[in-house]
XYZ file of C-alpha atoms in Angstrom:
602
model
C 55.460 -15.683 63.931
C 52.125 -15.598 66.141
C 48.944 -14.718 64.076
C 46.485 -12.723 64.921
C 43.267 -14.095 66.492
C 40.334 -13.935 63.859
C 38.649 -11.483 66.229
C 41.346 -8.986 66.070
C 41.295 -9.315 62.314
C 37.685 -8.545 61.690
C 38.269 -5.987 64.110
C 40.833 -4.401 61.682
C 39.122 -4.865 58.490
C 35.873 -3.467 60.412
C 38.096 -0.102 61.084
C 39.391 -0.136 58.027
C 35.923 -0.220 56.178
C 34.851 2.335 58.707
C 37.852 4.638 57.345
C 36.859 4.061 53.578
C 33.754 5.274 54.500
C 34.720 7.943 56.547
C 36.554 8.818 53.549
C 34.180 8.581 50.911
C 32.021 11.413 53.012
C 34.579 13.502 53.376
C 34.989 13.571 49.810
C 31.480 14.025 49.206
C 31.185 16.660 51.119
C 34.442 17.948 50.069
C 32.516 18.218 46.432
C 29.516 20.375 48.602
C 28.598 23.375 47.192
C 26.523 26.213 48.802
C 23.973 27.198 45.463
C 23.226 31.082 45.780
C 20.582 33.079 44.460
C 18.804 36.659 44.972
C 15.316 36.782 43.727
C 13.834 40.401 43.320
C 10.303 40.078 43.178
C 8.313 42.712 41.133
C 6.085 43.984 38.575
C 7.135 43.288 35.008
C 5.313 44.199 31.423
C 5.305 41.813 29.135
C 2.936 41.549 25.794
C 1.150 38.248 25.530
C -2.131 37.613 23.462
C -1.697 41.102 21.446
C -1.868 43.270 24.738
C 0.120 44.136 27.156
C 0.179 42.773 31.048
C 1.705 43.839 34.465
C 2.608 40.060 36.588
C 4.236 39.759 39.110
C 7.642 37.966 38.410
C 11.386 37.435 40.110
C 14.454 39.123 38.449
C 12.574 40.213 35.532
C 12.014 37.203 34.063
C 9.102 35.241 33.124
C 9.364 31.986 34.210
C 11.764 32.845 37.189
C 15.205 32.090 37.402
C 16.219 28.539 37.372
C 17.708 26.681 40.357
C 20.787 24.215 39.673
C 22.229 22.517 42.469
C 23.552 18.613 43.296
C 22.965 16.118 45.863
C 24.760 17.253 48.813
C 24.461 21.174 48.167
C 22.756 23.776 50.059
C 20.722 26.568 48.574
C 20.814 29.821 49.594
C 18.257 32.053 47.995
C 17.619 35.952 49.329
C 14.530 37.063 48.543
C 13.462 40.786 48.081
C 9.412 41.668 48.302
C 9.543 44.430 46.072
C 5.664 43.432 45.080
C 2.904 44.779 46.366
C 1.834 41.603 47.120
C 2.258 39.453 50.530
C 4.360 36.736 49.130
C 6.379 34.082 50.443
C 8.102 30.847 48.028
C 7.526 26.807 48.725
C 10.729 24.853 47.553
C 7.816 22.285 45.861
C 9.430 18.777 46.763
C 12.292 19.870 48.578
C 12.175 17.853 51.589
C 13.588 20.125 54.370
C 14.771 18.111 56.898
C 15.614 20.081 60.280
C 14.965 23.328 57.788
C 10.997 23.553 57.796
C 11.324 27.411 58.310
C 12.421 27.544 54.427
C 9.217 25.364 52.931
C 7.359 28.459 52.473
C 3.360 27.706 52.531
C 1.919 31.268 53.811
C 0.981 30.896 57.365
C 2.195 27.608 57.800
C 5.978 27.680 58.006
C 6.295 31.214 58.222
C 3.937 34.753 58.067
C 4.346 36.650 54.768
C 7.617 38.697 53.250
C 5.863 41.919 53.259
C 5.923 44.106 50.307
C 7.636 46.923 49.512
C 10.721 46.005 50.744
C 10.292 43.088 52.915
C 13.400 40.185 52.664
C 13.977 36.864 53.904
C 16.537 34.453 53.347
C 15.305 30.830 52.678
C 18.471 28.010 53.491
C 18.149 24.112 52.901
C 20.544 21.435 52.196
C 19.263 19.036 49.176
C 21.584 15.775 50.343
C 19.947 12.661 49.271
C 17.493 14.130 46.668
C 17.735 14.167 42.488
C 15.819 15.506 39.485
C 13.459 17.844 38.316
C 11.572 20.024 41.197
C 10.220 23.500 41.013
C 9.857 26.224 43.013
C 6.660 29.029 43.231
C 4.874 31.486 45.303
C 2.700 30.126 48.358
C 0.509 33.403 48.680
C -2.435 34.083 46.777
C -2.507 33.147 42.757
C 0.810 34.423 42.653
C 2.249 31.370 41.805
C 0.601 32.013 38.272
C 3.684 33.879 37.419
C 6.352 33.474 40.317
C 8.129 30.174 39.477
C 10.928 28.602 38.335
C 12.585 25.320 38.023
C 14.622 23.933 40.244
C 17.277 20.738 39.161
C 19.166 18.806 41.691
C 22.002 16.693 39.830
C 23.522 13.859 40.991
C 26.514 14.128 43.368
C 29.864 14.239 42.796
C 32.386 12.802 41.825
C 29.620 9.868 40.508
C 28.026 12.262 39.138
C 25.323 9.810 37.297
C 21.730 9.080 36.215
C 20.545 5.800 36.779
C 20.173 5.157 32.806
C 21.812 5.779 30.127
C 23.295 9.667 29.603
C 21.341 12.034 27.605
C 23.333 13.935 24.853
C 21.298 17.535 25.953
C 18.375 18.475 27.744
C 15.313 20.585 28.373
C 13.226 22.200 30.715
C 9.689 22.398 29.822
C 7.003 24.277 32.270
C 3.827 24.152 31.520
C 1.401 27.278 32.819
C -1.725 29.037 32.695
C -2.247 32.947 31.324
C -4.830 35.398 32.150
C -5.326 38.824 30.495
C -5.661 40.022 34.285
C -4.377 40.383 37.702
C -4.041 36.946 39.009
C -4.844 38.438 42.562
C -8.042 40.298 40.836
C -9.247 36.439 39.931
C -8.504 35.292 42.983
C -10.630 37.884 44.952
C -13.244 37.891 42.897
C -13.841 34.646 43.209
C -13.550 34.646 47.664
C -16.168 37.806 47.167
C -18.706 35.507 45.328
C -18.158 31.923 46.745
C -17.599 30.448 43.447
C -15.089 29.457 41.101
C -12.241 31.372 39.709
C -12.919 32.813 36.316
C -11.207 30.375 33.618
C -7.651 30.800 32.265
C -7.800 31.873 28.591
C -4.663 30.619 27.227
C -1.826 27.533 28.202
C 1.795 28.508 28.075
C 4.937 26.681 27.709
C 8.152 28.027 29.318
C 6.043 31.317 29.935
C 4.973 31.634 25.781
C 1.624 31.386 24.457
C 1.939 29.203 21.211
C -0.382 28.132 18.720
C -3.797 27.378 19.783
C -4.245 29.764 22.280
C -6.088 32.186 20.013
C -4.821 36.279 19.505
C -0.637 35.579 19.602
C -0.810 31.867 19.674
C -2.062 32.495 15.907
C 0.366 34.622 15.153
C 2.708 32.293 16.224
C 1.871 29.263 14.110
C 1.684 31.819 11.001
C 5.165 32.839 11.484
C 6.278 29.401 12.193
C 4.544 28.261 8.915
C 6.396 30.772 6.964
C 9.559 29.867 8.657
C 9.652 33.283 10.325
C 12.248 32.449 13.141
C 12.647 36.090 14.689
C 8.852 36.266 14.432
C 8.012 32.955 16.216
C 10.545 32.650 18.732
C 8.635 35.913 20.243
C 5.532 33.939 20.677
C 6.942 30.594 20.758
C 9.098 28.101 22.854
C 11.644 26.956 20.177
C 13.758 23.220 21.124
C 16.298 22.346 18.288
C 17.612 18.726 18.076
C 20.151 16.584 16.477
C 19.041 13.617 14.668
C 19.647 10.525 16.538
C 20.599 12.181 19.878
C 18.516 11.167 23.122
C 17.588 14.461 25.195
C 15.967 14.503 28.673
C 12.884 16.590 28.766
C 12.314 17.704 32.537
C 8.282 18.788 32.305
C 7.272 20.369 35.070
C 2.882 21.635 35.483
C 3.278 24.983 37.205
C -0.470 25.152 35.664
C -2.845 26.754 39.133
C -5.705 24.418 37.749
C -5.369 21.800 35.156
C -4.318 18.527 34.500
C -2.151 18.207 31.221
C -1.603 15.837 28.653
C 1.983 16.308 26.864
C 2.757 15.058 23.523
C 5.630 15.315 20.545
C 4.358 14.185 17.106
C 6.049 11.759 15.997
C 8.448 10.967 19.151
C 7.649 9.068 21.934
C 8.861 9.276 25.250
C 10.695 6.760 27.859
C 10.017 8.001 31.576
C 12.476 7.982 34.501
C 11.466 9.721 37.170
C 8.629 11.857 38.760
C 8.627 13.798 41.653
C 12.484 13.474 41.576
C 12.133 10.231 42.377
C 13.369 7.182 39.505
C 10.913 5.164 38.356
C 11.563 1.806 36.044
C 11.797 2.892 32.588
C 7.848 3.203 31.102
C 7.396 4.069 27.199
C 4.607 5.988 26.189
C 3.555 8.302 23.509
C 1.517 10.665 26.092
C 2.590 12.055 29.318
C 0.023 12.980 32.047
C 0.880 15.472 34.609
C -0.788 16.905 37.408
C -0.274 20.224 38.731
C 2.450 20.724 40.815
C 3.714 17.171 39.544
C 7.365 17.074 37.712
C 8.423 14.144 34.994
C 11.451 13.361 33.470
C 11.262 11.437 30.492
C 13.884 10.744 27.763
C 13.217 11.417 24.254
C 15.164 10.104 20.807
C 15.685 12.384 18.637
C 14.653 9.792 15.773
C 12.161 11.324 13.275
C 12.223 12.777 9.977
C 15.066 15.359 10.637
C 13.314 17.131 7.239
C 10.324 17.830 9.087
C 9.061 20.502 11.888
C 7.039 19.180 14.375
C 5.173 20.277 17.635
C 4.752 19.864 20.956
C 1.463 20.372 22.303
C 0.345 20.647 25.761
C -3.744 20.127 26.477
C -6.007 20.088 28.878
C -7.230 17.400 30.663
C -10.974 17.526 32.031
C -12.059 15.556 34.811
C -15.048 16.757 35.986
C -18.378 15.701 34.356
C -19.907 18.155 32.087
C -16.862 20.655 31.972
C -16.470 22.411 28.631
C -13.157 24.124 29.378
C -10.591 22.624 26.744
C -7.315 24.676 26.155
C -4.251 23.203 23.861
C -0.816 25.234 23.107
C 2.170 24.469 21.553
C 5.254 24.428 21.180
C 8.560 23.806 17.614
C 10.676 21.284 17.755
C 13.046 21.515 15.113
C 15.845 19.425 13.420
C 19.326 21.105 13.194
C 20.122 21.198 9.484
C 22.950 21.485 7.658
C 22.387 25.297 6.101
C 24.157 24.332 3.244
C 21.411 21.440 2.106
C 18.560 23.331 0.034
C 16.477 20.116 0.139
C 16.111 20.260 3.968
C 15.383 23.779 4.286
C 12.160 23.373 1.690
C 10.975 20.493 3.908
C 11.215 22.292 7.236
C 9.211 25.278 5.547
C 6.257 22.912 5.115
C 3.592 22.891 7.959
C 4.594 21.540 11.086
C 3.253 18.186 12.205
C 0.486 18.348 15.321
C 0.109 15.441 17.226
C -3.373 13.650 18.183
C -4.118 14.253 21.477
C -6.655 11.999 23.545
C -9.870 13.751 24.417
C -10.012 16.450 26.823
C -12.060 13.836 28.785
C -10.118 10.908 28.252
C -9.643 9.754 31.988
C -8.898 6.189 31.213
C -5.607 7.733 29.550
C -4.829 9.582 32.390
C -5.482 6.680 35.065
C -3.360 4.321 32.833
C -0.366 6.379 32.917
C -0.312 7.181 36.750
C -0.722 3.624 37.464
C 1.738 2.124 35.398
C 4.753 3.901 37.270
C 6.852 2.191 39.174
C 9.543 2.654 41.469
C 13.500 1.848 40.281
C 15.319 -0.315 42.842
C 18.405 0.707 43.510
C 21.058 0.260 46.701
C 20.151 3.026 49.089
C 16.758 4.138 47.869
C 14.037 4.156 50.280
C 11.817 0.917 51.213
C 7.983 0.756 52.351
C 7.693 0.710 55.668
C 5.648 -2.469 56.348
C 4.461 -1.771 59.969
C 2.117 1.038 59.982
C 1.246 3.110 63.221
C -1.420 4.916 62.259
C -4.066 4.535 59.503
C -6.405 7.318 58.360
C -9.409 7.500 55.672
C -9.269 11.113 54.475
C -12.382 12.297 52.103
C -11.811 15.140 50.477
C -13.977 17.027 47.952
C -16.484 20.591 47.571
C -19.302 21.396 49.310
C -20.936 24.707 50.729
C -20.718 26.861 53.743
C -22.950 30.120 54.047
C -21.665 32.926 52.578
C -19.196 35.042 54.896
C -20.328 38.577 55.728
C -16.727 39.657 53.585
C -17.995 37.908 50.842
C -20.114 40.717 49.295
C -20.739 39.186 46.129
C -22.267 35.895 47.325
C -25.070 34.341 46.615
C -26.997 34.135 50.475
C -29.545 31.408 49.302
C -27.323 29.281 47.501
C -24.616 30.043 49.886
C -20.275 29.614 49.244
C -18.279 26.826 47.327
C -16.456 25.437 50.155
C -13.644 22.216 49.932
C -12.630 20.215 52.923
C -11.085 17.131 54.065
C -12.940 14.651 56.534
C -15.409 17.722 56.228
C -12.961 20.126 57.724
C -12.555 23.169 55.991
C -9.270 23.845 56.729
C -8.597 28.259 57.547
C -5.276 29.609 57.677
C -4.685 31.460 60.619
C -4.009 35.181 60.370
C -1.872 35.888 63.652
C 0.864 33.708 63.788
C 1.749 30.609 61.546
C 1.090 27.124 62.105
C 5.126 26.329 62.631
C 6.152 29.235 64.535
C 3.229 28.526 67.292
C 4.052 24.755 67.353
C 7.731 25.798 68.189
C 6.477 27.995 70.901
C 3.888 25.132 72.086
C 1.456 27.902 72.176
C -1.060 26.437 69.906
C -4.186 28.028 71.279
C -5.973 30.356 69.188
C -3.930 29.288 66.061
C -5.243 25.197 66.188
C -6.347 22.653 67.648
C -5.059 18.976 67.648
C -8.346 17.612 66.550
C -8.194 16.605 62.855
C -10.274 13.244 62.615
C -8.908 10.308 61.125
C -11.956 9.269 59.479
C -15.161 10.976 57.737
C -17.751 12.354 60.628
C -20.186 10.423 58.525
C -19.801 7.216 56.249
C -22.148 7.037 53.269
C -21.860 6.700 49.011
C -18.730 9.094 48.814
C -18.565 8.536 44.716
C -22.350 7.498 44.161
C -23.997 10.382 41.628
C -26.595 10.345 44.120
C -24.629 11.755 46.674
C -25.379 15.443 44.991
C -28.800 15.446 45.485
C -28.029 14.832 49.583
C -27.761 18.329 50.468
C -27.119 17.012 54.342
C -23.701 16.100 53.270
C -22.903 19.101 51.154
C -22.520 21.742 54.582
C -18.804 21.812 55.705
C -17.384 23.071 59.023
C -14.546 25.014 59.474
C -11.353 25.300 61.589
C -7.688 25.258 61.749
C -7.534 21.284 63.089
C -4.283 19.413 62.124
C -2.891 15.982 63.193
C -0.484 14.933 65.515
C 2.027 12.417 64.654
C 4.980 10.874 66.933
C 8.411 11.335 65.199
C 9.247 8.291 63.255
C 5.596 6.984 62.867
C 4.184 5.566 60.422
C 1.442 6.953 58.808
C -0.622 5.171 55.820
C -3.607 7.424 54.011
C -6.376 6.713 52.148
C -7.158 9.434 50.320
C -11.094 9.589 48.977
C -12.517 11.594 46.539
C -15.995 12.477 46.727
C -18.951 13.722 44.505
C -20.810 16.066 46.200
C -20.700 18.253 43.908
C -19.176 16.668 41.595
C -16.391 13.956 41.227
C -13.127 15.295 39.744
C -9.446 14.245 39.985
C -7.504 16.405 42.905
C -3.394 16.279 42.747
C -2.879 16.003 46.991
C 0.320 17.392 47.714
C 2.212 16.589 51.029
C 4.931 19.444 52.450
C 7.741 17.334 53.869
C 7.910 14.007 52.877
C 8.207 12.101 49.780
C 5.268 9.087 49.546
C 4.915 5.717 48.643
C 1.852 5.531 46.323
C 1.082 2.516 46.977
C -2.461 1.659 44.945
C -4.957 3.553 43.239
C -8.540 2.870 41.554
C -12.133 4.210 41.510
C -15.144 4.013 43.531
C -15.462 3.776 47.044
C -12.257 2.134 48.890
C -12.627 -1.168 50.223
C -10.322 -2.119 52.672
C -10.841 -6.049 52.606
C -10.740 -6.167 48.667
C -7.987 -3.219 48.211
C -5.406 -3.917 49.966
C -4.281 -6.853 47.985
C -3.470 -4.520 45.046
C -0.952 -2.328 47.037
C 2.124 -2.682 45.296
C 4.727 -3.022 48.322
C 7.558 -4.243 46.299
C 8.323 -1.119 44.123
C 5.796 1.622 44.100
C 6.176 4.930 42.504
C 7.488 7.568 44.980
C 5.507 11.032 44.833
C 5.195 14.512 46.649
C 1.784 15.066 44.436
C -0.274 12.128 43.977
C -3.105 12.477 41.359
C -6.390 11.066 43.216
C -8.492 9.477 40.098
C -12.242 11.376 39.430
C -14.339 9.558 41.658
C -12.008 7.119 43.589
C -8.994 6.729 45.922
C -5.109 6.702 46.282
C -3.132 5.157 49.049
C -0.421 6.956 50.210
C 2.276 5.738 53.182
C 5.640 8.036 54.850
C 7.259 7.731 57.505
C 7.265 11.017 60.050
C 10.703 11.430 60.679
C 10.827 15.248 60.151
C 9.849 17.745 63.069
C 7.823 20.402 62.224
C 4.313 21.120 60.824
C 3.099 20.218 57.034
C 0.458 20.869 55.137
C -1.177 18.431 52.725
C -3.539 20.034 50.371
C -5.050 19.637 46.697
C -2.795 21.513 44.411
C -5.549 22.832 42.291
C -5.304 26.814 43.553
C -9.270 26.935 42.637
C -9.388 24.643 45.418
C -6.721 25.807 48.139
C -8.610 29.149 49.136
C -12.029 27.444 49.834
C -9.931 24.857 52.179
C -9.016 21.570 50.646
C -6.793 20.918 52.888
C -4.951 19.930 56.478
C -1.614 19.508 58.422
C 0.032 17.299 60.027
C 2.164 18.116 63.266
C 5.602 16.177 63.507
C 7.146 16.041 67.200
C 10.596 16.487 67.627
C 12.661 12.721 67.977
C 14.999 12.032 70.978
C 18.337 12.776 69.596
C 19.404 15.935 69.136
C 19.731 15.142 65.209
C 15.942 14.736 65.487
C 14.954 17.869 66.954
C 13.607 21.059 65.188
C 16.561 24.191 65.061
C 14.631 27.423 66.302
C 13.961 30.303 63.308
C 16.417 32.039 61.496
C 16.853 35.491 62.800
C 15.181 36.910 60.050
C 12.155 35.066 59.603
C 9.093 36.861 58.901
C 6.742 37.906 61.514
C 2.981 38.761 61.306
């Protein structure tokens, strides 16, 4: 019998693998799901801090509906505007590739849903992304109220977590309260060019617990006297088995403030942030940014006799900042209602644990930079070649006082926030996205933003605040252009100006390599040997340390126009922040779909 040449052979084993794999995607996408959801969007009453409150909230619940979908999937989500409130809703970490219609940012991707009656219908596919991500309003302060979680599962029919399975889980958002309209706080605080007026209370999964004064002291009482009708009004409740490992999905929906998480008397093992794995890290604290998402497993391994709490506090970057809020929630031990013994230990007080100081920034810079990205076949690598490279400072300053600002001080003139002292103003006539696809981008930007500082000086020096030269911003709608597939690395650098705080940067689009981070002034020459190219954490939000840098690098391989921008909303108004404008690639997979037919117009 003749044999076949070894050509011909590897020719059939190389169609043969190409059928397996052929295969294996059909059956992936066999296992596909389309995720559907309606969200009305309206007023709701609810009683927090002994009085009641009108938010604004989505199906009547407070936090919003939660998202569950797995790799592969597309989500499907109707909105309603029945608000009277502008509103539109940013998928936060969703990467939309060829869908940048549904991202969401208010007159970036699209104009607003308008209210009283106003629908649009946001659809993206979430192949190739897993974990814990969120969801939440992009207009105003809204997002104070309109959010929800949003978990993307592995795919089937692997259907697996890169460590070991968790017997149960929880999700855990962490939030802000005020005793009045969100959009009041916001407004008054464009009228007089300075700060928004102070949350007065931290929530966890929408509940004011103990600590947050009024309610929250209400709550611990009734907890204390094992009053579980009573407290479960007032308080976030998570029940355990002893000895069973649960995985906590935390997500900080918080507009404004850092948070430190702890359990007393549990520690935590972290695997992932941003929906992205990291190697395992253990740890007694978490430390998350807003906008930011962690999962991290917990054992279920302490006294199963005892009550104990989780408290979320927090934390305060900025010098000389009073502001200090912690809240709480129970974790209990199921019992066995039969043992007597048990039931008298779980009525004694609950355990708190010790938080680090409000202040305690060399907590919070140890725990961002010990993550590390989890190799694994498939994930993402840094790119190594980099196209373009771009210092971006970013901090407050002033700008004189606009004549709608009413309220504002003329001499001392408005809080402004910028980046490469750009002070970034969303356009009012037609968005960012909708103009690119029209390549009409007069009158709505310009292609102008700089790639470095217009002036190089001190940027973290305390001395820098008494330089009033470099306090005065300008403003402008200026974004950067970037060819599709280039690669971009940032330097991201915080400034003191008026004062040096740490700013979570979040990026629309793209998931980052964080590559290095550290304080003071960058240096390129001494820096760049600490950039960890082997195995760096993977972000959407990066956490840029009070007073020093972060170095971020992504590839641009997704048409369409992003913003980056601190994700502290006290910040967002006064214009901390830019985009970046992604051409289209040359093959037709590469190229930006037009609109949906019913996406908003202005």
């Amino acid at each position: 019998m003749a044999r076949l040449p070894c050509t011909c052979t590897n020719l059939h084993l190389a169609i043969a693998f190409l059928c397996l794999l052929n295969l294996i995607n059909y059956l992936l996408l066999a296992d596909a799901a389309i995720v559907e959801h309606t969200f009305h969007v309206g007023n709701l009453s609810v009683q927090r801090l002994g009085q009641s409150q009108v938010i604004t909230a989505v199906n009547g619940q407070f936090p919003g509906p939660k998202i569950e979908a797995r790799d592969g999937d597309t989500v499907v989500v109707h909105v309603v505007n029945l608000s009277p409130y502008n509103l539109s809703i940013h998928w936060h970490g969703i990467l939309q590739r060829l869908s940048s219609w549904a991202d969401g940012p208010n007159m970036v991707s699209q104009c607003p849903i308008r209210p009283a009656g106003g629908t649009y219908t946001y659809r993206f596919n979430v192949t190739g992304q897993e974990g814990t991500l969120w969801w939440h309003a992009h207009v105003s302060f809204l997002r104070a109220t309109v959010y929800g979680a949003l978990i993307i599962r592995p795919a089937a029919p692997r259907g697996r977590y890169p460590f070991p399975r968790p017997h149960g889980e929880a999700t855990i958002i962490l939030g802000e309260w005020w005793n009045t309209s969100v959009v009041d706080v916001e407004r008054q605080a464009l009228l007089t060019g300075a700060g928004p007026n102070n949350s007065v209370a931290l929530t966890i999964n929408g509940l004011i617990g103990a600590g947050g004064g009024g309610c929250g002291a209400a709550a611990a009482a009734a907890a204390e006297n094992n009053n579980a009708a009573a407290a479960a009004a007032h308080q976030y409740q998570l029940t355990v088995e002893p000895g069973r490992t649960y995985l906590l999905r935390i997500i900080n929906a918080a507009l404004n403030y850092q948070l430190f998480f702890k359990v007393a008397n549990h520690s935590f093992t972290v695997v992932a942030a941003d929906a992205c794995y990291t190697d395992p890290y253990h740890t007694d604290v978490i430390v998350i940014a807003p906008g930011q998402t962690v999962d991290a497993l917990m054992r279920a391994d302490a006294h199963p006799g005892r009550r104990y709490y989780m408290a979320a506090q927090v934390y305060q970057s900025l010098a000389n900042a009073t502001y200090s809020a912690t809240t709480t929630a129970l974790l209990t031990y199921l019992q066995d209602a039969s043992d007597s013994h048990s039931r008298q230990e779980q009525e004694q007080q609950a355990l708190m644990p010790t938080m680090p100081a409000f202040n305690d920034s060399a907590t919070a810079q140890s725990f961002y930079a010990s993550l590390t990205g989890l190799l694994q076949d498939g994930a993402p690598t840094v790119p190594l070649h980099v196209d373009t490279r771009m210092l971006v400072t970013f901090g407050l300053g002033v700008t004189p006082c606009a004549p709608a600002q009413t309220l504002c001080n003329r001499t001392r003139g408005s809080v402004a926030a910028s980046m490469n002292n750009v002070s970034f103003q969303f356009p009012t006539a037609m968005s960012l996205l909708e103009a690119h696809m029209r390549g009409a981008p007069d009158g709505v930007y310009t292609r102008d933003f700089p790639d470095r500082p217009p002036v190089m000086f001190d940027f973290t020096s305390d001395s820098t605040t008494a330089n009033r030269s470099l306090m005065f911003t300008s403003k402008g709608t200026k974004v950067k252009t970037l060819r599709y597939n280039e690669t971009v690395e940032v330097v991201l650098q915080n400034t003191a100006i008026l004062g040096a705080e740490n700013h979570p940067v979040h990026l629309h689009g793209f998931n980052f390599f964080s590559l290095a981070q550290g304080t003071g002034n960058f240096n390129a020459h001494r820096h760049v040997r600490a950039y960890n190219l082997v195995n760096p954490q993977q972000r959407n939000t990066v956490a840029v340390p009070t007073g020093g840098w972060a170095v971020i690098r992504f590839t641009a391989d997704n048409p369409g126009v992003w913003i980056m921008h601190c994700h502290l909303d006290a910040h967002l108004p006064f214009g901390l922040a830019m985009a970046f404008e992604v051409d289209d690639g040359p093959t037709p997979d590469a190229v930006l779909p037009p609109p949906p037919p019913d996406y908003p117009r202005c």
